[in-house]
Short mmCIF file of C-alpha atoms in Angstrom, two decimals:
data_model
loop_
_atom_site.label_atom_id
_atom_site.label_comp_id
_atom_site.label_asym_id
_atom_site.label_seq_id
_atom_site.Cartn_x
_atom_site.Cartn_y
_atom_site.Cartn_z
CA MET A 153 88.04 82.99 91.11
CA GLN A 154 85.27 81.43 89.00
CA GLY A 155 82.75 83.33 86.55
CA GLU A 156 82.65 84.98 83.13
CA ILE A 157 86.17 86.33 81.54
CA PRO A 158 86.20 90.20 81.67
CA LYS A 159 86.49 92.43 78.85
CA ALA A 160 88.83 94.58 78.16
CA GLU A 161 86.73 97.67 77.80
CA GLN A 162 85.18 97.17 81.14
CA LEU A 163 88.55 96.64 83.00
CA GLU A 164 89.86 100.01 81.79
CA GLU A 165 86.56 101.86 83.37
CA GLN A 166 87.09 99.54 86.55
CA VAL A 167 90.46 99.99 86.63
CA PHE A 168 90.62 104.13 86.47
CA SER A 169 87.53 104.16 89.15
CA ILE A 170 89.44 102.37 92.08
CA MET A 171 88.43 104.39 95.18
CA ASP A 172 89.49 101.90 98.09
CA VAL A 173 90.99 98.84 98.98
CA ALA A 174 87.91 96.59 98.16
CA SER A 175 87.68 97.85 94.66
CA PHE A 176 91.50 97.56 93.98
CA LYS A 177 91.21 93.92 95.04
CA THR A 178 88.07 93.47 92.91
CA ALA A 179 89.77 95.22 89.96
CA ALA A 180 93.16 93.29 90.45
CA LEU A 181 91.38 89.89 90.51
CA ALA A 182 89.36 90.89 87.28
CA VAL A 183 92.59 91.98 85.36
CA TYR A 184 94.55 88.42 86.75
CA CYS A 185 91.34 86.70 85.18
CA PHE A 186 91.53 88.77 81.65
CA GLN A 187 95.24 88.25 81.54
CA TYR A 188 95.42 84.68 82.31
CA TYR A 189 93.17 83.70 79.48
CA ASN A 190 94.62 86.49 77.10
CA ASN A 191 98.40 86.72 77.41
CA THR A 192 99.95 83.47 76.76
CA VAL A 193 103.39 83.98 78.48
CA TYR A 194 101.75 84.76 81.62
CA ARG A 195 99.25 81.98 81.59
CA GLN A 196 101.86 79.48 81.04
CA TYR A 197 103.93 80.67 83.71
CA CYS A 198 100.97 80.66 86.32
CA ASP A 199 99.74 77.04 84.76
CA LEU A 200 103.47 75.91 86.06
CA LEU A 201 102.85 77.58 89.48
CA LYS A 202 99.46 76.01 89.40
CA ALA A 203 97.88 79.51 90.05
CA THR A 204 94.92 79.46 87.81
CA PRO A 205 91.39 81.37 88.26
CA GLN A 206 90.21 78.22 89.53
CA ASN A 207 91.93 78.59 92.93
CA VAL A 208 93.19 82.15 92.81
CA VAL A 209 90.97 83.78 95.03
CA ASP A 210 92.92 86.44 96.72
CA VAL A 211 95.27 89.23 95.54
CA MET A 212 98.12 87.66 97.59
CA GLN A 213 97.91 84.44 95.45
CA ILE A 214 98.39 86.10 91.98
CA PRO A 215 101.75 85.29 90.43
CA PHE A 216 104.22 87.92 89.90
CA LEU A 217 106.12 87.72 86.42
CA PRO A 218 109.94 88.35 86.73
CA ILE A 219 110.63 91.22 84.65
CA SER A 220 112.99 90.11 82.73
CA PHE A 221 110.42 88.35 80.45
CA PHE A 222 110.02 91.46 78.86
CA LYS A 223 113.31 91.07 77.62
CA THR A 224 112.66 87.87 76.02
CA HIS A 225 109.23 87.51 75.00
CA ASP A 226 106.21 89.46 73.77
CA VAL A 227 104.28 89.86 76.95
CA LYS A 228 100.91 91.04 75.64
CA ALA A 229 97.27 90.26 76.32
CA GLY A 230 95.71 89.32 73.30
CA GLN A 231 96.45 89.83 69.49
CA PHE A 232 97.24 93.10 68.36
CA SER A 233 99.55 95.28 66.51
CA PRO A 234 101.16 97.66 69.18
CA GLN A 235 100.45 101.65 68.68
CA VAL A 236 103.76 102.11 70.34
CA VAL A 237 106.95 100.14 71.61
CA PHE A 238 108.75 101.47 74.52
CA GLU A 239 112.20 100.24 75.00
CA SER A 240 114.46 100.54 78.02
CA SER A 241 118.17 101.80 78.19
CA SER A 242 120.68 99.07 77.60
CA THR A 243 124.44 98.83 78.05
CA THR A 244 126.39 97.45 75.15
CA GLY A 245 125.87 93.55 75.05
CA THR A 246 122.59 93.77 76.99
CA VAL A 247 119.09 92.98 75.60
CA PRO A 248 116.36 96.03 76.36
CA SER A 249 113.41 95.68 77.62
CA ARG A 250 109.90 95.91 75.20
CA HIS A 251 106.42 97.03 76.17
CA LEU A 252 103.99 96.72 73.43
CA VAL A 253 101.07 98.90 74.12
CA LYS A 254 97.97 98.51 72.44
CA ASP A 255 96.59 101.70 73.25
CA LYS A 256 98.43 104.34 73.95
CA THR A 257 95.39 106.55 75.53
CA ILE A 258 95.60 103.98 78.42
CA TYR A 259 99.05 105.38 79.23
CA GLU A 260 98.21 109.03 78.57
CA LYS A 261 95.17 108.42 81.20
CA SER A 262 97.24 106.68 83.44
CA PHE A 263 100.15 108.98 83.60
CA GLN A 264 97.87 112.15 83.41
CA LYS A 265 95.68 111.14 86.32
CA GLY A 266 98.56 109.96 88.26
CA PHE A 267 100.23 113.35 87.85
CA GLU A 268 96.95 115.28 89.02
CA THR A 269 96.76 112.86 92.03
CA PHE A 270 100.07 114.22 93.31
CA TYR A 271 100.75 117.72 91.55
CA GLY A 272 97.42 118.73 90.27
CA ASN A 273 96.88 120.42 86.90
CA PRO A 274 99.86 120.69 84.53
CA GLN A 275 98.53 123.76 83.53
CA ASP A 276 99.79 125.20 86.51
CA TYR A 277 103.20 124.78 85.92
CA CYS A 278 106.00 125.57 83.44
CA ILE A 279 107.49 122.18 82.99
CA LEU A 280 111.20 121.82 81.92
CA GLY A 281 112.80 118.32 80.86
CA LEU A 282 116.56 117.49 81.45
CA LEU A 283 116.39 114.00 79.90
CA PRO A 284 119.58 113.91 77.50
CA SER A 285 120.26 110.57 77.16
CA TYR A 286 116.29 109.32 77.01
CA LEU A 287 115.84 111.92 74.15
CA GLU A 288 119.03 110.75 72.34
CA ARG A 289 118.09 106.92 72.38
CA GLY A 290 114.37 107.51 71.47
CA GLY A 291 111.59 104.91 72.49
CA SER A 292 111.66 106.00 75.95
CA SER A 293 108.25 105.82 77.82
CA LEU A 294 109.46 108.83 80.18
CA VAL A 295 110.08 110.98 77.32
CA TYR A 296 106.57 110.30 76.06
CA MET A 297 105.15 111.11 79.30
CA VAL A 298 107.14 114.26 79.76
CA ASP A 299 106.29 115.69 76.33
CA SER A 300 102.83 114.93 76.82
CA LEU A 301 102.73 117.00 80.23
CA ILE A 302 104.92 119.71 78.70
CA GLN A 303 102.21 120.08 75.77
CA LYS A 304 99.40 120.39 78.48
CA SER A 305 101.38 122.68 80.52
CA GLY A 306 100.89 125.07 77.69
CA HIS A 307 103.07 127.18 78.95
CA PRO A 308 105.31 129.04 76.32
CA GLN A 309 108.85 128.24 78.30
CA SER A 310 107.83 124.85 78.87
CA GLY A 311 110.46 122.35 76.68
CA PHE A 312 113.03 120.07 76.66
CA TYR A 313 116.84 120.60 77.23
CA LEU A 314 119.46 118.40 75.88
CA TYR A 315 122.93 119.62 77.42
CA GLU A 316 121.97 123.50 77.16
CA HIS A 317 122.81 124.05 81.03
CA GLN A 318 123.46 127.64 80.58
CA LYS A 319 120.19 128.11 78.49
CA LEU A 320 118.39 126.21 81.44
CA ALA A 321 119.75 128.26 83.84
CA GLN A 322 118.73 131.65 82.40
CA THR A 323 115.28 130.16 81.84
CA LEU A 324 114.91 129.21 85.38
CA SER A 325 116.15 132.61 86.64
CA GLU A 326 113.45 134.20 84.75
CA LEU A 327 110.82 131.98 85.97
CA GLU A 328 111.94 132.66 89.39
CA ALA A 329 111.65 136.34 88.72
CA LYS A 330 107.82 135.81 87.85
CA ARG A 331 107.37 133.45 90.68
CA GLN A 332 106.14 130.58 88.25
CA LYS A 333 105.57 127.52 89.55
CA THR A 334 108.01 125.24 87.82
CA LEU A 335 108.89 121.66 87.68
CA LEU A 336 112.21 120.70 86.62
CA ILE A 337 112.24 116.80 85.90
CA GLY A 338 115.54 115.24 85.25
CA VAL A 339 117.87 111.91 85.03
CA THR A 340 119.94 111.87 87.97
CA TYR A 341 123.25 112.26 86.49
CA ALA A 342 122.13 115.50 84.23
CA LEU A 343 120.62 117.35 87.26
CA LEU A 344 123.74 116.73 89.19
CA ASP A 345 125.97 117.88 86.37
CA PHE A 346 123.46 120.85 86.20
CA ALA A 347 123.73 121.49 89.85
CA GLU A 348 127.51 121.69 89.83
CA GLN A 349 127.61 124.18 86.73
CA PHE A 350 124.86 126.45 87.80
CA PRO A 351 123.99 126.17 91.74
CA MET A 352 121.06 128.74 92.31
CA SER A 353 118.24 129.34 94.87
CA LEU A 354 114.74 128.07 93.53
CA LYS A 355 111.82 129.19 95.41
CA HIS A 356 109.28 128.41 93.13
CA THR A 357 110.57 125.32 91.52
CA ILE A 358 110.29 121.71 92.28
CA ILE A 359 113.34 119.62 91.52
CA MET A 360 112.32 115.86 90.69
CA GLU A 361 114.81 113.27 89.81
CA THR A 362 113.84 109.95 88.06
CA GLY A 363 116.87 108.08 88.96
CA GLY A 364 119.92 106.88 86.61
CA MET A 365 123.53 107.35 86.57
CA LYS A 366 123.99 105.30 83.60
CA GLY A 367 127.74 105.08 84.75
CA ARG A 368 128.40 108.50 83.99
CA LYS A 369 129.16 109.42 87.67
CA LYS A 370 130.36 107.33 90.89
CA GLU A 371 127.11 105.65 92.00
CA LEU A 372 125.36 107.60 94.63
CA VAL A 373 122.32 106.54 97.18
CA ARG A 374 119.32 108.29 96.82
CA ASP A 375 120.20 110.53 100.14
CA GLU A 376 123.46 111.71 98.76
CA VAL A 377 121.78 112.68 95.68
CA HIS A 378 119.11 114.58 97.18
CA GLN A 379 121.66 116.33 99.50
CA ILE A 380 123.56 117.49 96.78
CA LEU A 381 120.93 118.94 94.68
CA LYS A 382 119.02 120.46 97.96
CA ASP A 383 122.43 122.28 98.76
CA ALA A 384 123.07 123.47 95.37
CA PHE A 385 119.21 124.80 94.65
CA LYS A 386 118.51 125.89 98.28
CA VAL A 387 115.38 123.84 98.24
CA PRO A 388 113.84 121.89 101.28
CA GLN A 389 112.95 118.70 99.30
CA VAL A 390 114.06 116.78 96.15
CA HIS A 391 110.75 114.63 94.76
CA SER A 392 111.44 111.59 92.75
CA GLU A 393 109.51 109.50 90.16
CA TYR A 394 109.43 105.75 89.94
CA GLY A 395 108.22 104.50 86.79
CA MET A 396 109.90 102.01 84.30
CA THR A 397 109.13 100.94 80.66
CA GLU A 398 107.20 97.76 81.80
CA LEU A 399 104.95 99.76 83.56
CA LEU A 400 102.38 102.28 82.56
CA SER A 401 101.82 104.00 86.02
CA GLN A 402 104.24 106.07 88.09
CA ALA A 403 104.85 106.29 91.85
CA TYR A 404 105.94 109.89 93.59
CA ALA A 405 107.81 110.69 96.23
CA LYS A 406 107.72 114.51 97.47
CA GLU A 407 109.98 114.07 100.57
CA ASN A 408 112.67 111.76 102.19
CA GLY A 409 112.35 109.15 99.07
CA VAL A 410 109.00 108.01 100.23
CA PHE A 411 106.99 106.69 97.65
CA SER A 412 103.08 106.76 97.19
CA THR A 413 101.36 105.21 94.30
CA PRO A 414 97.81 106.06 92.58
CA PRO A 415 94.76 104.21 93.60
CA TRP A 416 95.18 101.66 90.69
CA MET A 417 98.93 100.82 91.54
CA GLN A 418 100.35 98.89 94.56
CA VAL A 419 103.65 97.77 95.58
CA LEU A 420 104.48 94.43 97.58
CA LEU A 421 107.48 93.24 98.89
CA ARG A 422 109.10 89.61 98.46
CA GLU A 423 111.98 87.45 99.50
CA GLU A 424 114.77 89.03 97.16
CA ASP A 425 115.01 86.42 94.54
CA ASP A 426 111.83 84.85 94.67
CA PRO A 427 108.88 86.38 93.30
CA LEU A 428 106.44 83.98 94.92
CA THR A 429 107.22 84.54 98.48
CA LEU A 430 105.87 87.77 100.13
CA LEU A 431 106.82 89.57 102.98
CA PRO A 432 104.87 91.51 105.82
CA THR A 433 105.31 95.14 105.97
CA ILE A 434 108.53 96.94 107.54
CA ARG A 435 111.18 94.59 105.64
CA ASN A 436 113.37 94.87 103.22
CA GLY A 437 112.89 92.80 100.06
CA GLY A 438 112.22 92.67 96.11
CA ILE A 439 110.10 95.09 94.58
CA ASN A 440 106.54 93.79 93.48
CA VAL A 441 104.43 95.99 91.28
CA ILE A 442 100.74 95.59 90.78
CA ASP A 443 100.07 98.08 87.96
CA LEU A 444 96.49 97.51 86.61
CA ALA A 445 97.18 99.91 83.91
CA ASN A 446 98.86 97.49 82.18
CA ILE A 447 95.48 95.81 80.74
CA TYR A 448 96.90 94.46 77.79
CA SER A 449 100.61 93.52 78.87
CA CYS A 450 101.10 92.08 82.49
CA SER A 451 100.18 93.86 85.67
CA PHE A 452 101.96 91.52 88.16
CA ILE A 453 105.50 92.38 87.90
CA ALA A 454 108.43 91.32 90.05
CA THR A 455 111.11 93.89 89.32
CA GLU A 456 114.84 93.65 90.09
CA ASP A 457 114.70 96.65 92.39
CA SER A 458 115.04 96.27 96.37
CA GLY A 459 112.72 98.20 98.84
CA ARG A 460 111.58 98.90 101.82
CA MET A 461 107.61 99.00 103.22
CA ASN A 462 106.42 101.55 105.80
CA TYR A 463 103.33 101.07 108.07
CA ASP A 464 101.14 103.45 105.88
CA GLY A 465 101.70 101.62 102.55
CA THR A 466 104.43 104.06 101.05
CA PHE A 467 107.78 102.49 100.10
CA ASN A 468 111.18 103.33 99.80
CA VAL A 469 113.52 102.21 96.72
CA LEU A 470 116.94 101.02 98.01
CA GLY A 471 118.50 100.21 94.85
CA ARG A 472 119.12 97.74 92.08
CA PHE A 473 119.99 93.84 92.62
CA ASP A 474 123.29 93.11 91.53
CA HIS A 475 122.99 89.30 91.27
CA ALA A 476 121.21 86.97 89.14
CA GLU A 477 117.83 87.57 87.60
CA VAL A 478 115.12 86.81 89.89
CA ARG A 479 114.12 83.17 90.25
CA GLY A 480 111.21 81.91 87.97
CA CYS A 481 112.91 83.03 84.60
CA SER A 482 114.28 79.31 84.26
CA LEU A 483 110.80 78.08 84.49
CA MET A 484 109.80 78.72 81.18
CA ALA A 485 111.69 77.71 78.11
CA LEU A 486 109.36 79.05 75.27
#
């Protein structure tokens, strides 16, 4: 693609106005061009792959940066002091990912518009957060998002719960008695603990898991987790949220772990250890994410998750790779 380098302010308006495939492609190429010229880490990576704005003319030609670069480099487009730095959880001896966010209002716009796309106005819900490990460590983009949605909910009983399972059960009972539309969003292991201690019938409550066992329980596949929660709470479906520190957008699954993305986000599959070889649909592979809300970092990321694409563009998350990092990390020694 040739032409003038896009301006960041114009990109933000363009990204959040995407309505169809054509406008997504146009915005993706514009964001790629902006990040190529303003993100030193990404530009060097693209140059090594000989993928420059002079020869990238299609979204499928845009390189995906291995996600582990967020652990080793400052992945940012432009020179700025971040308004907020989100950090991933990490086990002892591992380095957390760091996402330097220039403008937190872009994150807020992304998760608010994304939530409204799938669930409507937060003011229609009482929102309850069961995210103990995230609350304890700080720096969590998930806590930031849920806290903002709780505030926008405006319901007097909306709020976070640490390990107060009995209090949470009492709150849910009161809300159910009032037929109040409720969203309980929680990390997987905490929801399983709560379900074991306080099974109850929830007819007006959405249960949403965000993943994360963190070594607290035997690892279970998503179908097993959902069945346990469905049985405990007598709900027809368990919802899921797919997001991460390195992304400013989220995908949601309302049933059977089938995820959909907001208009400015797209998932593609690749060969498991190769961020450069994209696969056709209906194949299992590594998940590559285009998140155009990541204007000031990198919008094209090769994650360490595996997934399966469906014919309609939805996807399932199958788990995380347990082998070496995605190929491409060794290309650069900056």
